[in-house]
């Protein structure tokens, strides 16, 4: 038995089917525009993620410095070098390096000035510290690492959305 099929082209159709060159170019332009906007959005999100990672690593170093002071019974110093753009723990640790395009500020009333560009936050064996606020990131979107002077507690405060 034979199944009836439709012809490839209707006999009443006039002209050709398909898209014109102008229509194809318009679609390609729209696709390029949408993908460009998507890439820009992803790169901004990546910058925010890297600043958040720097803030988390800095907070982790501060918590480790406090824990070391409590565990060993000796003062431990968290050093912020504004010129070298590093944050490290003394006696010794691998520093957190802050990229040049990320702002770095330290606000501390009782911080120790080690040199012209270095400030230190001291953690004591009882858990207390000299306290500080370290800001990492752009002015309006900076993450704050707050070190409480009384308890030595370290908290990361993300920027307000």
PDB file of C-alpha atoms in Angstrom:
ATOM      1  CA  UNK A   1       0.000   0.000   0.000  1.00  0.00           C
ATOM      2  CA  UNK A   2       1.279   3.397  -0.879  1.00  0.00           C
ATOM      3  CA  UNK A   3       1.125   6.339   1.610  1.00  0.00           C
ATOM      4  CA  UNK A   4       0.197   9.619  -0.014  1.00  0.00           C
ATOM      5  CA  UNK A   5       2.734  12.415   0.616  1.00  0.00           C
ATOM      6  CA  UNK A   6       2.624  16.133   0.142  1.00  0.00           C
ATOM      7  CA  UNK A   7       4.692  17.614  -2.618  1.00  0.00           C
ATOM      8  CA  UNK A   8       7.808  19.472  -1.549  1.00  0.00           C
ATOM      9  CA  UNK A   9       6.418  22.719  -2.780  1.00  0.00           C
ATOM     10  CA  UNK A  10       2.828  23.779  -2.955  1.00  0.00           C
ATOM     11  CA  UNK A  11       1.816  24.548  -6.467  1.00  0.00           C
ATOM     12  CA  UNK A  12       0.053  27.756  -5.475  1.00  0.00           C
ATOM     13  CA  UNK A  13       3.135  29.243  -3.734  1.00  0.00           C
ATOM     14  CA  UNK A  14       4.817  32.125  -5.482  1.00  0.00           C
ATOM     15  CA  UNK A  15       8.270  33.513  -4.754  1.00  0.00           C
ATOM     16  CA  UNK A  16      10.956  31.821  -2.706  1.00  0.00           C
ATOM     17  CA  UNK A  17      10.942  30.802   0.913  1.00  0.00           C
ATOM     18  CA  UNK A  18      13.736  31.711   3.358  1.00  0.00           C
ATOM     19  CA  UNK A  19      15.247  34.804   4.927  1.00  0.00           C
ATOM     20  CA  UNK A  20      16.708  37.847   3.294  1.00  0.00           C
ATOM     21  CA  UNK A  21      20.258  38.954   3.978  1.00  0.00           C
ATOM     22  CA  UNK A  22      18.990  41.968   5.932  1.00  0.00           C
ATOM     23  CA  UNK A  23      16.904  39.752   8.216  1.00  0.00           C
ATOM     24  CA  UNK A  24      19.862  37.439   8.869  1.00  0.00           C
ATOM     25  CA  UNK A  25      22.142  40.395   9.694  1.00  0.00           C
ATOM     26  CA  UNK A  26      19.543  41.835  12.077  1.00  0.00           C
ATOM     27  CA  UNK A  27      19.284  38.508  13.940  1.00  0.00           C
ATOM     28  CA  UNK A  28      23.093  38.183  14.157  1.00  0.00           C
ATOM     29  CA  UNK A  29      23.340  41.745  15.490  1.00  0.00           C
ATOM     30  CA  UNK A  30      20.755  41.046  18.197  1.00  0.00           C
ATOM     31  CA  UNK A  31      22.560  37.829  19.222  1.00  0.00           C
ATOM     32  CA  UNK A  32      25.896  39.681  19.438  1.00  0.00           C
ATOM     33  CA  UNK A  33      24.329  42.466  21.497  1.00  0.00           C
ATOM     34  CA  UNK A  34      22.702  40.071  23.982  1.00  0.00           C
ATOM     35  CA  UNK A  35      25.879  37.996  24.394  1.00  0.00           C
ATOM     36  CA  UNK A  36      27.946  41.161  24.947  1.00  0.00           C
ATOM     37  CA  UNK A  37      25.615  42.305  27.718  1.00  0.00           C
ATOM     38  CA  UNK A  38      25.747  38.829  29.298  1.00  0.00           C
ATOM     39  CA  UNK A  39      29.558  38.789  29.279  1.00  0.00           C
ATOM     40  CA  UNK A  40      29.716  42.247  30.894  1.00  0.00           C
ATOM     41  CA  UNK A  41      27.342  41.112  33.640  1.00  0.00           C
ATOM     42  CA  UNK A  42      29.401  37.995  34.310  1.00  0.00           C
ATOM     43  CA  UNK A  43      32.671  39.928  34.525  1.00  0.00           C
ATOM     44  CA  UNK A  44      31.204  42.345  37.096  1.00  0.00           C
ATOM     45  CA  UNK A  45      29.918  39.411  39.106  1.00  0.00           C
ATOM     46  CA  UNK A  46      33.398  37.864  38.953  1.00  0.00           C
ATOM     47  CA  UNK A  47      34.973  41.067  40.340  1.00  0.00           C
ATOM     48  CA  UNK A  48      32.546  41.038  43.274  1.00  0.00           C
ATOM     49  CA  UNK A  49      33.295  37.380  43.902  1.00  0.00           C
ATOM     50  CA  UNK A  50      37.056  37.986  43.955  1.00  0.00           C
ATOM     51  CA  UNK A  51      36.672  40.875  46.446  1.00  0.00           C
ATOM     52  CA  UNK A  52      34.488  38.645  48.624  1.00  0.00           C
ATOM     53  CA  UNK A  53      37.161  35.938  48.464  1.00  0.00           C
ATOM     54  CA  UNK A  54      39.870  38.423  49.505  1.00  0.00           C
ATOM     55  CA  UNK A  55      37.708  39.581  52.423  1.00  0.00           C
ATOM     56  CA  UNK A  56      37.049  35.992  53.504  1.00  0.00           C
ATOM     57  CA  UNK A  57      40.755  35.113  53.328  1.00  0.00           C
ATOM     58  CA  UNK A  58      41.682  38.230  55.329  1.00  0.00           C
ATOM     59  CA  UNK A  59      39.102  37.362  57.991  1.00  0.00           C
ATOM     60  CA  UNK A  60      40.435  33.818  58.099  1.00  0.00           C
ATOM     61  CA  UNK A  61      43.973  35.122  58.702  1.00  0.00           C
ATOM     62  CA  UNK A  62      42.718  37.366  61.507  1.00  0.00           C
ATOM     63  CA  UNK A  63      40.852  34.461  63.140  1.00  0.00           C
ATOM     64  CA  UNK A  64      43.963  32.296  62.844  1.00  0.00           C
ATOM     65  CA  UNK A  65      46.038  35.041  64.492  1.00  0.00           C
ATOM     66  CA  UNK A  66      43.572  35.198  67.404  1.00  0.00           C
ATOM     67  CA  UNK A  67      43.536  31.409  67.748  1.00  0.00           C
ATOM     68  CA  UNK A  68      47.342  31.307  67.695  1.00  0.00           C
ATOM     69  CA  UNK A  69      47.549  33.938  70.444  1.00  0.00           C
ATOM     70  CA  UNK A  70      45.098  32.027  72.642  1.00  0.00           C
ATOM     71  CA  UNK A  71      46.710  28.643  71.955  1.00  0.00           C
ATOM     72  CA  UNK A  72      50.355  29.700  72.496  1.00  0.00           C
ATOM     73  CA  UNK A  73      49.754  32.255  75.235  1.00  0.00           C
ATOM     74  CA  UNK A  74      51.738  34.896  73.305  1.00  0.00           C
ATOM     75  CA  UNK A  75      50.665  38.033  71.447  1.00  0.00           C
ATOM     76  CA  UNK A  76      50.159  37.592  67.695  1.00  0.00           C
ATOM     77  CA  UNK A  77      50.237  40.423  65.204  1.00  0.00           C
ATOM     78  CA  UNK A  78      48.129  40.784  62.046  1.00  0.00           C
ATOM     79  CA  UNK A  79      50.105  43.139  59.791  1.00  0.00           C
ATOM     80  CA  UNK A  80      48.510  45.233  57.043  1.00  0.00           C
ATOM     81  CA  UNK A  81      51.136  46.681  54.706  1.00  0.00           C
ATOM     82  CA  UNK A  82      49.450  49.437  52.709  1.00  0.00           C
ATOM     83  CA  UNK A  83      52.445  50.019  50.407  1.00  0.00           C
ATOM     84  CA  UNK A  84      53.044  46.362  49.541  1.00  0.00           C
ATOM     85  CA  UNK A  85      49.260  45.716  49.634  1.00  0.00           C
ATOM     86  CA  UNK A  86      49.617  42.590  51.766  1.00  0.00           C
ATOM     87  CA  UNK A  87      48.038  41.225  54.929  1.00  0.00           C
ATOM     88  CA  UNK A  88      49.978  38.680  56.962  1.00  0.00           C
ATOM     89  CA  UNK A  89      50.342  37.236  60.438  1.00  0.00           C
ATOM     90  CA  UNK A  90      53.513  37.568  62.436  1.00  0.00           C
ATOM     91  CA  UNK A  91      55.539  35.604  63.509  1.00  0.00           C
ATOM     92  CA  UNK A  92      55.206  34.249  59.941  1.00  0.00           C
ATOM     93  CA  UNK A  93      52.656  33.330  57.307  1.00  0.00           C
ATOM     94  CA  UNK A  94      52.140  33.568  53.582  1.00  0.00           C
ATOM     95  CA  UNK A  95      50.591  37.000  52.967  1.00  0.00           C
ATOM     96  CA  UNK A  96      47.241  37.738  51.369  1.00  0.00           C
ATOM     97  CA  UNK A  97      48.068  39.921  48.359  1.00  0.00           C
ATOM     98  CA  UNK A  98      45.531  42.618  47.479  1.00  0.00           C
ATOM     99  CA  UNK A  99      45.417  43.363  43.711  1.00  0.00           C
ATOM    100  CA  UNK A 100      46.146  46.936  42.588  1.00  0.00           C
ATOM    101  CA  UNK A 101      42.588  47.451  41.310  1.00  0.00           C
ATOM    102  CA  UNK A 102      41.048  46.645  44.728  1.00  0.00           C
ATOM    103  CA  UNK A 103      40.960  49.443  47.316  1.00  0.00           C
ATOM    104  CA  UNK A 104      42.429  48.742  50.762  1.00  0.00           C
ATOM    105  CA  UNK A 105      41.758  50.862  53.874  1.00  0.00           C
ATOM    106  CA  UNK A 106      42.398  50.330  57.564  1.00  0.00           C
ATOM    107  CA  UNK A 107      40.568  52.151  60.332  1.00  0.00           C
ATOM    108  CA  UNK A 108      42.048  51.498  63.739  1.00  0.00           C
ATOM    109  CA  UNK A 109      42.411  53.790  66.709  1.00  0.00           C
ATOM    110  CA  UNK A 110      44.717  51.581  68.748  1.00  0.00           C
ATOM    111  CA  UNK A 111      46.544  49.843  65.914  1.00  0.00           C
ATOM    112  CA  UNK A 112      50.276  49.616  66.169  1.00  0.00           C
ATOM    113  CA  UNK A 113      52.263  51.538  63.615  1.00  0.00           C
ATOM    114  CA  UNK A 114      55.114  49.248  62.637  1.00  0.00           C
ATOM    115  CA  UNK A 115      56.523  51.418  59.851  1.00  0.00           C
ATOM    116  CA  UNK A 116      55.353  54.240  57.606  1.00  0.00           C
ATOM    117  CA  UNK A 117      53.173  51.857  55.584  1.00  0.00           C
ATOM    118  CA  UNK A 118      52.531  49.007  58.038  1.00  0.00           C
ATOM    119  CA  UNK A 119      49.801  48.825  60.679  1.00  0.00           C
ATOM    120  CA  UNK A 120      49.399  45.981  63.103  1.00  0.00           C
ATOM    121  CA  UNK A 121      46.405  44.563  64.940  1.00  0.00           C
ATOM    122  CA  UNK A 122      47.602  42.752  68.070  1.00  0.00           C
ATOM    123  CA  UNK A 123      45.751  39.724  69.418  1.00  0.00           C
ATOM    124  CA  UNK A 124      46.311  38.935  73.097  1.00  0.00           C
ATOM    125  CA  UNK A 125      46.380  35.510  74.817  1.00  0.00           C
ATOM    126  CA  UNK A 126      43.015  36.232  76.469  1.00  0.00           C
ATOM    127  CA  UNK A 127      41.376  36.594  73.017  1.00  0.00           C
ATOM    128  CA  UNK A 128      41.082  40.394  73.011  1.00  0.00           C
ATOM    129  CA  UNK A 129      42.740  42.585  70.370  1.00  0.00           C
ATOM    130  CA  UNK A 130      43.600  46.181  69.624  1.00  0.00           C
ATOM    131  CA  UNK A 131      40.676  46.165  67.146  1.00  0.00           C
ATOM    132  CA  UNK A 132      40.352  47.460  63.594  1.00  0.00           C
ATOM    133  CA  UNK A 133      38.148  47.694  60.528  1.00  0.00           C
ATOM    134  CA  UNK A 134      39.737  46.656  57.238  1.00  0.00           C
ATOM    135  CA  UNK A 135      37.877  47.667  54.067  1.00  0.00           C
ATOM    136  CA  UNK A 136      38.524  45.756  50.850  1.00  0.00           C
ATOM    137  CA  UNK A 137      36.906  46.704  47.542  1.00  0.00           C
ATOM    138  CA  UNK A 138      35.408  49.767  45.899  1.00  0.00           C
ATOM    139  CA  UNK A 139      34.229  52.614  48.139  1.00  0.00           C
ATOM    140  CA  UNK A 140      30.529  51.987  47.638  1.00  0.00           C
ATOM    141  CA  UNK A 141      30.815  48.203  47.580  1.00  0.00           C
ATOM    142  CA  UNK A 142      33.575  47.467  50.077  1.00  0.00           C
ATOM    143  CA  UNK A 143      33.565  44.420  52.307  1.00  0.00           C
ATOM    144  CA  UNK A 144      34.456  45.255  55.895  1.00  0.00           C
ATOM    145  CA  UNK A 145      36.454  42.939  58.105  1.00  0.00           C
ATOM    146  CA  UNK A 146      35.620  44.095  61.625  1.00  0.00           C
ATOM    147  CA  UNK A 147      37.869  43.004  64.485  1.00  0.00           C
ATOM    148  CA  UNK A 148      36.305  43.669  67.882  1.00  0.00           C
ATOM    149  CA  UNK A 149      38.827  45.062  70.358  1.00  0.00           C
ATOM    150  CA  UNK A 150      37.173  43.568  73.446  1.00  0.00           C
ATOM    151  CA  UNK A 151      36.469  40.018  72.283  1.00  0.00           C
ATOM    152  CA  UNK A 152      38.779  39.726  69.268  1.00  0.00           C
ATOM    153  CA  UNK A 153      35.817  38.447  67.263  1.00  0.00           C
ATOM    154  CA  UNK A 154      36.262  38.786  63.485  1.00  0.00           C
ATOM    155  CA  UNK A 155      33.226  39.445  61.282  1.00  0.00           C
ATOM    156  CA  UNK A 156      32.963  40.094  57.538  1.00  0.00           C
ATOM    157  CA  UNK A 157      30.255  42.613  56.635  1.00  0.00           C
ATOM    158  CA  UNK A 158      29.338  42.505  52.918  1.00  0.00           C
ATOM    159  CA  UNK A 159      28.357  45.725  51.142  1.00  0.00           C
ATOM    160  CA  UNK A 160      24.741  46.803  51.271  1.00  0.00           C
ATOM    161  CA  UNK A 161      22.989  45.767  48.057  1.00  0.00           C
TER     162      UNK A 161
END
